[in-house]
Amino acid sequence: SDLAGEVFWLRTMATRNLAAHRLIAQDQSGTYVPFSYAILSFLGGAPLTKTTDAALIRVAARAVGRTVRRAHQSSAPGFGRPTPSGRWLSSSWPEVLRAWLDSTGALTLATQLLDSETHALLMAASPSMLLDSTRAE
């Protein structure tokens, strides 16, 4: 798929020295392989759930907050607008999400690829708009 946004964002994060994967190589043209790709650096570490040290958790939370704040101070042309006019075509996020899932065929694909238990978990975690059978495929 189109990696232009991700490549742009990774480069922006690198120029701001923010904790993020570094872009090692990328090709969006399909010149070398028949698809777009991006190779990113490895970020080491461990899940925060592995620690019970409250002070360490607070330090990590503050570091994440600072990183997110700095990341959101960066702008990207064309990002942040749902359409070129800047207006949502639907009145609610679940409707926008449903329209996108319908246009990509993601719900149909999920039904075909996921086992019944995983599919049930996906549907349980999805907005009720996605479960409305009158709007399904």
Coordinates of N, CA and C in Angstrom, one line a residue:
S1 N 0.8 -1.2 0.0 CA 0.0 0.0 0.0 C 0.9 1.2 0.0
D2 N 0.3 2.4 0.0 CA 1.0 3.7 -0.1 C 1.7 3.9 1.3
L3 N 3.0 4.0 1.3 CA 3.8 4.3 2.5 C 4.2 5.7 2.6
A4 N 3.8 6.6 1.7 CA 4.3 7.9 1.7 C 4.1 8.6 3.0
G5 N 2.9 8.5 3.6 CA 2.6 9.1 4.9 C 3.5 8.6 6.0
E6 N 3.7 7.3 6.0 CA 4.6 6.8 7.1 C 6.0 7.2 6.9
V7 N 6.5 7.2 5.7 CA 7.9 7.6 5.4 C 8.1 9.0 5.8
F8 N 7.1 9.9 5.4 CA 7.2 11.3 5.7 C 7.3 11.5 7.3
W9 N 6.4 10.7 7.9 CA 6.3 10.9 9.4 C 7.6 10.4 10.1
L10 N 8.1 9.3 9.6 CA 9.4 8.7 10.2 C 10.5 9.7 10.0
R11 N 10.6 10.3 8.8 CA 11.6 11.3 8.6 C 11.4 12.5 9.5
T12 N 10.2 13.0 9.7 CA 9.9 14.1 10.5 C 10.3 13.8 12.0
M13 N 10.0 12.6 12.5 CA 10.3 12.2 13.8 C 11.8 12.2 14.0
A14 N 12.6 11.7 13.0 CA 14.0 11.7 13.1 C 14.6 13.1 13.2
T15 N 14.1 14.0 12.4 CA 14.6 15.4 12.5 C 14.4 16.0 13.8
R16 N 13.4 15.6 14.5 CA 13.1 16.1 15.9 C 13.7 15.3 17.0
N17 N 14.5 14.3 16.6 CA 15.2 13.4 17.6 C 14.2 12.8 18.5
L18 N 13.0 12.3 18.0 CA 12.0 11.7 18.9 C 12.2 10.2 18.8
A19 N 11.9 9.5 19.9 CA 12.0 8.1 20.0 C 11.0 7.4 19.0
A20 N 11.6 7.0 17.9 CA 10.8 6.3 16.9 C 11.7 5.4 16.1
H21 N 11.1 4.5 15.4 CA 11.9 3.7 14.5 C 12.6 4.6 13.5
R22 N 13.8 4.3 13.1 CA 14.5 5.0 12.1 C 14.3 4.3 10.7
L23 N 14.1 5.1 9.7 CA 13.9 4.6 8.4 C 15.3 4.2 7.8
I24 N 15.5 2.9 7.5 CA 16.7 2.4 7.0 C 16.7 2.4 5.5
A25 N 15.6 1.9 4.9 CA 15.4 1.9 3.5 C 14.0 1.8 3.1
Q26 N 13.6 2.3 1.9 CA 12.2 2.3 1.5 C 12.2 2.4 0.0
D27 N 11.1 1.8 -0.6 CA 10.9 1.9 -2.0 C 9.4 1.9 -2.2
Q28 N 8.8 2.9 -2.7 CA 7.4 3.0 -2.9 C 7.0 2.7 -4.4
S29 N 8.0 2.6 -5.2 CA 7.8 2.5 -6.7 C 7.6 1.0 -7.1
G30 N 8.0 0.1 -6.3 CA 8.0 -1.3 -6.7 C 9.1 -1.7 -7.6
T31 N 10.2 -0.9 -7.6 CA 11.3 -1.1 -8.5 C 12.1 -2.4 -8.2
Y32 N 12.3 -2.7 -6.9 CA 13.1 -3.9 -6.5 C 12.2 -5.1 -6.3
V33 N 11.1 -4.9 -5.7 CA 10.1 -6.0 -5.4 C 8.8 -5.5 -5.9
P34 N 7.8 -6.3 -6.1 CA 6.5 -5.9 -6.7 C 5.6 -5.3 -5.6
F35 N 6.1 -4.6 -4.7 CA 5.2 -3.9 -3.7 C 6.1 -2.8 -3.0
S36 N 5.4 -1.9 -2.3 CA 6.1 -0.9 -1.5 C 6.6 -1.5 -0.2
Y37 N 7.7 -1.0 0.2 CA 8.3 -1.5 1.5 C 9.0 -0.4 2.2
A38 N 9.1 -0.6 3.5 CA 10.0 0.3 4.4 C 10.7 -0.6 5.4
I39 N 11.9 -0.5 5.5 CA 12.7 -1.2 6.5 C 13.1 -0.3 7.6
L40 N 12.7 -0.6 8.8 CA 12.8 0.2 10.0 C 13.8 -0.4 11.0
S41 N 14.4 0.5 11.8 CA 15.3 0.0 12.8 C 14.5 -0.7 13.9
F42 N 15.3 -1.5 14.7 CA 14.7 -2.2 15.8 C 14.7 -1.3 17.1
L43 N 13.6 -1.2 17.8 CA 13.6 -0.5 19.0 C 13.6 -1.5 20.2
G44 N 14.6 -1.5 20.9 CA 14.7 -2.5 22.0 C 13.8 -2.0 23.2
G45 N 13.7 -2.9 24.2 CA 13.0 -2.5 25.4 C 12.1 -3.7 25.8
A46 N 11.3 -3.4 26.8 CA 10.4 -4.4 27.4 C 9.1 -3.8 27.6
P47 N 8.0 -4.5 27.6 CA 6.7 -4.0 27.9 C 6.6 -3.4 29.3
L48 N 6.0 -2.2 29.4 CA 5.9 -1.6 30.7 C 5.1 -2.5 31.7
T49 N 4.3 -3.4 31.2 CA 3.5 -4.3 32.1 C 4.4 -5.2 32.8
K50 N 5.7 -5.3 32.4 CA 6.7 -6.2 33.1 C 7.2 -5.6 34.4
T51 N 6.9 -4.3 34.7 CA 7.5 -3.7 35.9 C 6.4 -3.4 36.9
T52 N 6.7 -3.5 38.1 CA 5.8 -3.1 39.2 C 6.2 -1.8 39.9
D53 N 7.4 -1.3 39.5 CA 8.0 -0.1 40.1 C 7.1 1.1 39.7
A54 N 6.4 1.7 40.6 CA 5.5 2.8 40.3 C 6.3 4.0 39.9
A55 N 7.4 4.3 40.4 CA 8.3 5.4 40.0 C 8.7 5.3 38.6
L56 N 9.1 4.1 38.2 CA 9.5 3.8 36.8 C 8.4 4.0 35.9
I57 N 7.2 3.6 36.2 CA 6.0 3.7 35.4 C 5.7 5.2 35.2
R58 N 5.8 6.0 36.3 CA 5.5 7.5 36.2 C 6.6 8.1 35.2
V59 N 7.8 7.8 35.4 CA 8.9 8.3 34.5 C 8.6 8.0 33.0
A60 N 8.2 6.7 32.8 CA 8.0 6.3 31.4 C 6.7 7.0 30.9
A61 N 5.7 7.2 31.7 CA 4.5 7.9 31.2 C 4.8 9.3 30.9
R62 N 5.6 10.0 31.7 CA 6.0 11.4 31.4 C 6.8 11.5 30.1
A63 N 7.7 10.5 29.9 CA 8.5 10.5 28.7 C 7.6 10.3 27.5
V64 N 6.7 9.4 27.6 CA 5.8 9.2 26.4 C 4.9 10.4 26.2
G65 N 4.5 11.0 27.2 CA 3.7 12.3 27.1 C 4.5 13.4 26.4
R66 N 5.7 13.5 26.8 CA 6.6 14.6 26.2 C 6.8 14.2 24.7
T67 N 7.0 13.0 24.4 CA 7.3 12.6 23.0 C 6.0 12.8 22.2
V68 N 4.9 12.4 22.7 CA 3.6 12.6 21.9 C 3.3 14.1 21.7
R69 N 3.6 14.9 22.8 CA 3.4 16.4 22.6 C 4.3 17.0 21.5
R70 N 5.6 16.6 21.5 CA 6.5 17.1 20.5 C 6.1 16.6 19.1
A71 N 5.7 15.3 19.1 CA 5.3 14.8 17.8 C 4.1 15.6 17.2
H72 N 3.2 15.9 18.1 CA 2.0 16.6 17.6 C 2.2 18.1 17.3
Q73 N 3.4 18.6 17.6 CA 3.8 19.9 17.2 C 4.3 20.0 15.7
S74 N 4.5 18.8 15.1 CA 4.9 18.7 13.7 C 3.7 18.7 12.9
S75 N 3.8 19.4 11.7 CA 2.6 19.3 10.8 C 3.0 18.6 9.6
A76 N 2.0 18.1 8.9 CA 2.2 17.4 7.6 C 1.2 17.9 6.6
P77 N 1.6 18.3 5.5 CA 0.6 18.8 4.5 C -0.4 17.7 4.2
G78 N -1.7 18.0 4.2 CA -2.7 17.1 3.9 C -3.2 16.2 5.0
F79 N -2.4 16.1 6.1 CA -2.8 15.3 7.2 C -3.7 16.0 8.2
G80 N -4.6 15.3 8.8 CA -5.5 15.8 9.8 C -6.9 16.2 9.2
R81 N -7.0 16.2 7.9 CA -8.3 16.5 7.2 C -8.9 15.2 6.6
P82 N -10.1 14.9 7.0 CA -10.8 13.7 6.5 C -11.0 13.8 5.0
T83 N -11.2 14.9 4.4 CA -11.4 15.1 3.0 C -10.7 16.4 2.6
P84 N -10.5 16.7 1.3 CA -9.9 17.9 0.9 C -10.6 19.2 1.4
S85 N -11.9 19.1 1.5 CA -12.6 20.3 2.0 C -12.5 20.4 3.5
G86 N -11.9 19.4 4.2 CA -11.8 19.5 5.6 C -13.0 19.1 6.4
R87 N -14.0 18.6 5.7 CA -15.3 18.2 6.4 C -15.4 16.7 6.3
W88 N -16.1 16.1 7.4 CA -16.4 14.7 7.4 C -17.6 14.5 6.4
L89 N -17.5 13.4 5.7 CA -18.7 13.0 4.8 C -19.8 12.5 5.6
S90 N -19.5 11.9 6.8 CA -20.6 11.4 7.7 C -20.5 12.1 9.0
S91 N -21.6 11.9 9.8 CA -21.7 12.7 11.0 C -20.9 12.1 12.2
S92 N -20.6 10.8 12.1 CA -19.9 10.2 13.3 C -18.7 9.4 12.9
W93 N -17.8 9.2 13.8 CA -16.7 8.3 13.6 C -17.0 6.9 13.2
P94 N -18.0 6.3 13.9 CA -18.3 4.9 13.5 C -18.8 4.8 12.0
E95 N -19.5 5.8 11.6 CA -20.0 5.9 10.2 C -18.8 6.0 9.2
V96 N -17.9 6.9 9.6 CA -16.7 7.0 8.7 C -15.9 5.7 8.7
L97 N -15.7 5.1 9.9 CA -15.0 3.9 10.0 C -15.7 2.8 9.2
R98 N -17.0 2.7 9.3 CA -17.8 1.7 8.5 C -17.6 1.9 7.0
A99 N -17.7 3.1 6.6 CA -17.5 3.4 5.2 C -16.2 3.0 4.7
W100 N -15.1 3.2 5.5 CA -13.8 2.9 5.1 C -13.6 1.3 5.0
L101 N -14.1 0.7 6.1 CA -14.1 -0.8 6.1 C -14.8 -1.4 4.9
D102 N -16.0 -0.8 4.6 CA -16.7 -1.3 3.4 C -15.9 -1.1 2.1
S103 N -15.4 0.1 2.0 CA -14.7 0.4 0.7 C -13.4 -0.5 0.5
T104 N -12.8 -0.9 1.6 CA -11.6 -1.7 1.5 C -11.9 -3.2 1.5
G105 N -13.1 -3.5 1.9 CA -13.5 -5.0 1.9 C -12.9 -5.6 3.2
A106 N -12.5 -4.8 4.2 CA -11.9 -5.4 5.4 C -12.8 -6.3 6.2
L107 N -14.1 -5.9 6.3 CA -15.0 -6.8 7.1 C -15.2 -8.1 6.4
T108 N -15.4 -8.1 5.1 CA -15.6 -9.4 4.4 C -14.3 -10.2 4.5
L109 N -13.2 -9.6 4.4 CA -11.9 -10.3 4.5 C -11.7 -10.9 5.9
A110 N -12.1 -10.1 6.9 CA -12.0 -10.6 8.3 C -12.8 -11.8 8.5
T111 N -14.0 -11.8 7.9 CA -14.9 -12.9 8.1 C -14.3 -14.2 7.4
Q112 N -13.6 -14.0 6.3 CA -13.0 -15.1 5.6 C -11.7 -15.6 6.2
L113 N -10.9 -14.7 6.8 CA -9.6 -15.1 7.3 C -9.6 -15.5 8.8
L114 N -10.4 -14.9 9.6 CA -10.3 -15.1 11.0 C -11.1 -16.3 11.5
D115 N -10.6 -17.0 12.5 CA -11.4 -18.1 13.0 C -12.6 -17.5 13.8
S116 N -13.6 -18.2 14.1 CA -14.8 -17.7 14.7 C -14.6 -17.0 16.0
E117 N -13.7 -17.5 16.8 CA -13.4 -16.9 18.1 C -12.8 -15.5 17.9
T118 N -11.8 -15.4 17.1 CA -11.1 -14.1 16.8 C -12.0 -13.1 16.2
H119 N -12.9 -13.6 15.2 CA -13.8 -12.7 14.6 C -14.8 -12.2 15.6
A120 N -15.3 -13.1 16.5 CA -16.2 -12.6 17.6 C -15.6 -11.6 18.5
L121 N -14.3 -11.7 18.8 CA -13.6 -10.7 19.6 C -13.5 -9.4 18.9
L122 N -13.2 -9.5 17.6 CA -13.1 -8.2 16.8 C -14.4 -7.5 16.8
M123 N -15.5 -8.3 16.5 CA -16.8 -7.6 16.5 C -17.2 -7.1 17.8
A124 N -16.9 -7.8 18.9 CA -17.2 -7.3 20.3 C -16.5 -6.0 20.6
A125 N -15.3 -5.8 20.0 CA -14.5 -4.7 20.3 C -14.8 -3.5 19.3
S126 N -15.6 -3.8 18.3 CA -15.9 -2.8 17.3 C -17.1 -1.9 17.7
P127 N -17.2 -0.7 17.2 CA -18.3 0.1 17.4 C -19.6 -0.5 17.0
S128 N -20.7 -0.3 17.6 CA -22.0 -0.9 17.3 C -22.4 -0.7 15.8
M129 N -21.9 0.4 15.2 CA -22.3 0.7 13.8 C -21.8 -0.4 12.9
L130 N -20.6 -1.0 13.3 CA -20.1 -2.1 12.5 C -20.9 -3.4 12.5
L131 N -21.7 -3.5 13.6 CA -22.4 -4.7 13.8 C -23.8 -4.6 13.2
D132 N -24.2 -3.5 12.7 CA -25.6 -3.2 12.2 C -25.7 -4.1 10.9
S133 N -26.5 -5.1 10.9 CA -26.6 -6.0 9.8 C -27.3 -5.4 8.6
T134 N -28.0 -4.3 8.8 CA -28.7 -3.6 7.7 C -27.7 -2.9 6.8
R135 N -26.4 -2.6 7.4 CA -25.4 -1.9 6.6 C -24.3 -2.8 6.3
A136 N -24.4 -4.1 6.6 CA -23.3 -5.0 6.3 C -23.2 -5.2 4.8
E137 N -22.1 -5.8 4.4 CA -21.8 -6.1 3.0 C -23.1 -6.1 2.3

